[in-house]
Amino acid sequence: EKGGYDWFMRKEIFEQPKAVADTLLGRYDADGALTLDEIRISAAELRRIDKIVIIACGTAFYSGLVAKYAIEHWTRIPCEVELASEFRYRDPIVGPTTLVVAISQSGETADTLMAIRHAREQRARVLAICNTNGSTIPRESDAVIYTHAGPEIGVASTKGFLTQLVACYLLGLYLAQVRGTKFGDEIALVMEELAAVPAAISGLLTEMDPVLKLAADFADERVVLFLGRHVGYPVALEGALKLKELAYIHAEGFAAGELKHGPIALIEDDLPVFVVVPPQGRDMLHDKVVSNIQEIRARGARTIVLAEADDHEVDAFADVLIRLPKVSTLLQPLVATVPLQVFACELATRKGHDVDQPRNLAKSVTVE
Ligand code: F6R
């Protein structure tokens, strides 16, 4: 049932083009309108929403961090992202005009479930983004956007994450459509770009040689850092989480702009640092991240750079280059995450770990 793969995780990584395509399927009609049938909250009510609070755990939380950039940009609705385990024990400011978005692959995560109950007690409207039909979290929500990743068996989330991103983008665009903050042609452009992502991921997955080779050199590494900015920051966090849980390596993700505020003190000779570089061109953050790469390299770091295929500004400062397909900044996590998943899977395999069942972890965390 692993379809010829050694691990479910590897199979699920390779299923991502289809998972992304399936999650987009049937949600955008020929007249250029997004229809999210399962959003059982009326347009009138969605127009009254004045705040969005995203709650989730682990990898799902990182998809929420990406969503904040897209949703605020497209809708101008203030959007917070919070760990469900923190939210549930706080006294959060939510009410009938708050849209709480709970993101959960399994739909059974105890902290996320308790957080939505906590939100509903305060009359917030709750929308679930979930991969498991009929699971508890969507059942206890007002609305749901299902991701269509198919069953995710490997404990480490992969296609679950990518499809959560897609669902978040769809939600952001839908809110923009309903509230009129983006016009049809602008929405169409993003939808067109999303439609091209599955093929981009397929292409990327055929170019993993540098990633596999890198994993072969990593057996003895004890510490690995990941840097990113804007939506690349949650990608860095996700890359680090995958290494922790699969390769049992101490890995940390940082916002590149924070380097000077502390993390740069960690840089020493040969320390491996992955850097997610934003798209080149109109993106002003690109040059800032390239400067960050120079700064850490000058201090001895071994730089593993994820950058667009034709971005040659990074070439001179990269010890290892991982090329990414061209997509706009907001959508870049859909491609930039993939090599990091492959890397963690490969490294854990080489270390002889059980990739599908990492130590101490469970697929759905139904206790707190
Ligand atoms: C990491 C991972 C976990 C889950 C988290 C939330 O690879 O799988 O961090 O993302 O436990 O799980 P769900 O999405 O089922 O609520």
mmCIF file of N, CA and C in Angstrom, residues 236-292:
data_model
loop_
_atom_site.group_PDB
_atom_site.id
_atom_site.type_symbol
_atom_site.label_atom_id
_atom_site.label_comp_id
_atom_site.label_asym_id
_atom_site.label_seq_id
_atom_site.Cartn_x
_atom_site.Cartn_y
_atom_site.Cartn_z
ATOM 1 N N ALA A 236 10.747 28.307 6.993
ATOM 2 C CA ALA A 236 11.939 27.993 7.786
ATOM 3 C C ALA A 236 11.541 27.227 9.051
ATOM 4 N N LEU A 237 10.475 27.657 9.688
ATOM 5 C CA LEU A 237 10.014 26.966 10.900
ATOM 6 C C LEU A 237 9.609 25.527 10.572
ATOM 7 N N GLU A 238 8.931 25.357 9.454
ATOM 8 C CA GLU A 238 8.488 24.021 9.051
ATOM 9 C C GLU A 238 9.685 23.133 8.683
ATOM 10 N N GLY A 239 10.656 23.704 7.995
ATOM 11 C CA GLY A 239 11.863 22.932 7.661
ATOM 12 C C GLY A 239 12.557 22.446 8.915
ATOM 13 N N ALA A 240 12.615 23.315 9.928
ATOM 14 C CA ALA A 240 13.275 22.957 11.189
ATOM 15 C C ALA A 240 12.473 21.895 11.928
ATOM 16 N N LEU A 241 11.147 22.023 11.918
ATOM 17 C CA LEU A 241 10.315 21.035 12.624
ATOM 18 C C LEU A 241 10.480 19.648 11.998
ATOM 19 N N LYS A 242 10.510 19.610 10.670
ATOM 20 C CA LYS A 242 10.665 18.320 9.991
ATOM 21 C C LYS A 242 11.987 17.665 10.405
ATOM 22 N N LEU A 243 13.060 18.457 10.517
ATOM 23 C CA LEU A 243 14.355 17.877 10.914
ATOM 24 C C LEU A 243 14.347 17.404 12.358
ATOM 25 N N LYS A 244 13.688 18.167 13.227
ATOM 26 C CA LYS A 244 13.598 17.748 14.631
ATOM 27 C C LYS A 244 12.896 16.412 14.726
ATOM 28 N N GLU A 245 11.715 16.337 14.129
ATOM 29 C CA GLU A 245 10.896 15.149 14.372
ATOM 30 C C GLU A 245 11.394 13.921 13.629
ATOM 31 N N LEU A 246 12.043 14.102 12.494
ATOM 32 C CA LEU A 246 12.447 12.942 11.705
ATOM 33 C C LEU A 246 13.912 12.568 11.909
ATOM 34 N N ALA A 247 14.786 13.580 11.918
ATOM 35 C CA ALA A 247 16.223 13.288 12.009
ATOM 36 C C ALA A 247 16.731 13.461 13.437
ATOM 37 N N TYR A 248 15.873 13.907 14.345
ATOM 38 C CA TYR A 248 16.232 14.157 15.757
ATOM 39 C C TYR A 248 17.449 15.083 15.859
ATOM 40 N N ILE A 249 17.437 16.092 15.012
ATOM 41 C CA ILE A 249 18.519 17.081 15.024
ATOM 42 C C ILE A 249 17.965 18.363 15.625
ATOM 43 N N HIS A 250 18.775 19.033 16.414
ATOM 44 C CA HIS A 250 18.343 20.318 16.950
ATOM 45 C C HIS A 250 18.330 21.339 15.819
ATOM 46 N N ALA A 251 17.159 21.714 15.401
ATOM 47 C CA ALA A 251 17.020 22.641 14.284
ATOM 48 C C ALA A 251 16.125 23.794 14.713
ATOM 49 N N GLU A 252 16.480 24.995 14.283
ATOM 50 C CA GLU A 252 15.664 26.165 14.612
ATOM 51 C C GLU A 252 15.418 26.994 13.367
ATOM 52 N N GLY A 253 14.221 27.522 13.266
ATOM 53 C CA GLY A 253 13.912 28.454 12.192
ATOM 54 C C GLY A 253 13.874 29.866 12.751
ATOM 55 N N PHE A 254 14.429 30.798 11.993
ATOM 56 C CA PHE A 254 14.415 32.198 12.421
ATOM 57 C C PHE A 254 13.916 33.082 11.291
ATOM 58 N N ALA A 255 13.334 34.211 11.678
ATOM 59 C CA ALA A 255 13.048 35.252 10.696
ATOM 60 C C ALA A 255 14.382 35.925 10.402
ATOM 61 N N ALA A 256 14.738 35.992 9.130
ATOM 62 C CA ALA A 256 16.070 36.489 8.775
ATOM 63 C C ALA A 256 16.320 37.895 9.326
ATOM 64 N N GLY A 257 15.284 38.698 9.412
ATOM 65 C CA GLY A 257 15.432 40.052 9.928
ATOM 66 C C GLY A 257 15.793 40.088 11.411
ATOM 67 N N GLU A 258 15.652 38.980 12.084
ATOM 68 C CA GLU A 258 15.972 38.888 13.510
ATOM 69 C C GLU A 258 17.428 38.519 13.773
ATOM 70 N N LEU A 259 18.147 38.155 12.716
ATOM 71 C CA LEU A 259 19.531 37.680 12.898
ATOM 72 C C LEU A 259 20.333 38.538 13.861
ATOM 73 N N LYS A 260 20.321 39.841 13.571
ATOM 74 C CA LYS A 260 21.155 40.764 14.358
ATOM 75 C C LYS A 260 20.671 40.911 15.787
ATOM 76 N N HIS A 261 19.458 40.474 16.046
ATOM 77 C CA HIS A 261 18.908 40.622 17.396
ATOM 78 C C HIS A 261 19.221 39.406 18.256
ATOM 79 N N GLY A 262 20.100 38.568 17.802
ATOM 80 C CA GLY A 262 20.490 37.425 18.633
ATOM 81 C C GLY A 262 21.041 36.235 17.879
ATOM 82 N N PRO A 263 20.246 35.642 16.991
ATOM 83 C CA PRO A 263 20.673 34.363 16.401
ATOM 84 C C PRO A 263 22.027 34.388 15.710
ATOM 85 N N ILE A 264 22.464 35.559 15.230
ATOM 86 C CA ILE A 264 23.737 35.582 14.501
ATOM 87 C C ILE A 264 24.892 35.151 15.404
ATOM 88 N N ALA A 265 24.686 35.266 16.728
ATOM 89 C CA ALA A 265 25.723 34.825 17.663
ATOM 90 C C ALA A 265 25.951 33.317 17.592
ATOM 91 N N LEU A 266 24.980 32.606 17.049
ATOM 92 C CA LEU A 266 25.119 31.149 16.944
ATOM 93 C C LEU A 266 26.005 30.732 15.772
ATOM 94 N N ILE A 267 26.206 31.661 14.821
ATOM 95 C CA ILE A 267 26.911 31.283 13.597
ATOM 96 C C ILE A 267 28.385 31.027 13.892
ATOM 97 N N GLU A 268 28.857 29.872 13.493
ATOM 98 C CA GLU A 268 30.285 29.564 13.632
ATOM 99 C C GLU A 268 30.714 28.731 12.437
ATOM 100 N N ASP A 269 31.986 28.450 12.362
ATOM 101 C CA ASP A 269 32.523 27.749 11.200
ATOM 102 C C ASP A 269 31.748 26.472 10.911
ATOM 103 N N ASP A 270 31.314 26.351 9.652
ATOM 104 C CA ASP A 270 30.697 25.117 9.165
ATOM 105 C C ASP A 270 29.273 24.865 9.616
ATOM 106 N N LEU A 271 28.701 25.787 10.386
ATOM 107 C CA LEU A 271 27.301 25.576 10.805
ATOM 108 C C LEU A 271 26.397 25.598 9.565
ATOM 109 N N PRO A 272 25.623 24.547 9.351
ATOM 110 C CA PRO A 272 24.750 24.555 8.175
ATOM 111 C C PRO A 272 23.527 25.453 8.391
ATOM 112 N N VAL A 273 23.296 26.341 7.440
ATOM 113 C CA VAL A 273 22.136 27.236 7.520
ATOM 114 C C VAL A 273 21.381 27.194 6.197
ATOM 115 N N PHE A 274 20.143 26.775 6.263
ATOM 116 C CA PHE A 274 19.262 26.822 5.089
ATOM 117 C C PHE A 274 18.667 28.224 5.004
ATOM 118 N N VAL A 275 18.634 28.779 3.801
ATOM 119 C CA VAL A 275 18.039 30.106 3.642
ATOM 120 C C VAL A 275 17.018 30.070 2.499
ATOM 121 N N VAL A 276 15.795 30.481 2.821
ATOM 122 C CA VAL A 276 14.742 30.548 1.798
ATOM 123 C C VAL A 276 14.759 31.968 1.219
ATOM 124 N N VAL A 277 15.059 32.071 -0.059
ATOM 125 C CA VAL A 277 15.191 33.390 -0.700
ATOM 126 C C VAL A 277 13.890 33.747 -1.419
ATOM 127 N N PRO A 278 13.328 34.922 -1.117
ATOM 128 C CA PRO A 278 12.082 35.324 -1.804
ATOM 129 C C PRO A 278 12.333 35.498 -3.305
ATOM 130 N N PRO A 279 11.256 35.474 -4.093
ATOM 131 C CA PRO A 279 11.410 35.667 -5.537
ATOM 132 C C PRO A 279 12.163 36.960 -5.846
ATOM 133 N N GLN A 280 12.907 36.911 -6.914
ATOM 134 C CA GLN A 280 13.721 38.040 -7.334
ATOM 135 C C GLN A 280 12.841 39.057 -8.053
ATOM 136 N N GLY A 281 13.378 40.260 -8.241
ATOM 137 C CA GLY A 281 12.654 41.220 -9.058
ATOM 138 C C GLY A 281 11.917 42.217 -8.201
ATOM 139 N N ARG A 282 10.591 42.186 -8.287
ATOM 140 C CA ARG A 282 9.820 43.211 -7.601
ATOM 141 C C ARG A 282 9.839 43.068 -6.083
ATOM 142 N N ASP A 283 10.337 41.939 -5.615
ATOM 143 C CA ASP A 283 10.267 41.686 -4.188
ATOM 144 C C ASP A 283 11.458 42.315 -3.460
ATOM 145 N N MET A 284 11.176 43.366 -2.676
ATOM 146 C CA MET A 284 12.276 44.092 -2.038
ATOM 147 C C MET A 284 12.996 43.245 -0.988
ATOM 148 N N LEU A 285 12.329 42.243 -0.482
ATOM 149 C CA LEU A 285 12.959 41.433 0.551
ATOM 150 C C LEU A 285 14.043 40.531 -0.013
ATOM 151 N N HIS A 286 13.979 40.303 -1.318
ATOM 152 C CA HIS A 286 14.981 39.449 -1.950
ATOM 153 C C HIS A 286 16.395 39.915 -1.595
ATOM 154 N N ASP A 287 16.655 41.226 -1.840
ATOM 155 C CA ASP A 287 18.016 41.730 -1.646
ATOM 156 C C ASP A 287 18.426 41.680 -0.179
ATOM 157 N N LYS A 288 17.444 41.881 0.689
ATOM 158 C CA LYS A 288 17.762 41.839 2.125
ATOM 159 C C LYS A 288 18.183 40.431 2.537
ATOM 160 N N VAL A 289 17.512 39.447 1.991
ATOM 161 C CA VAL A 289 17.867 38.067 2.349
ATOM 162 C C VAL A 289 19.228 37.704 1.739
ATOM 163 N N VAL A 290 19.485 38.208 0.536
ATOM 164 C CA VAL A 290 20.805 37.945 -0.066
ATOM 165 C C VAL A 290 21.900 38.548 0.821
ATOM 166 N N SER A 291 21.659 39.738 1.382
ATOM 167 C CA SER A 291 22.643 40.331 2.308
ATOM 168 C C SER A 291 22.821 39.457 3.540
ATOM 169 N N ASN A 292 21.706 38.916 4.041
ATOM 170 C CA ASN A 292 21.793 38.024 5.203
ATOM 171 C C ASN A 292 22.684 36.820 4.896
#
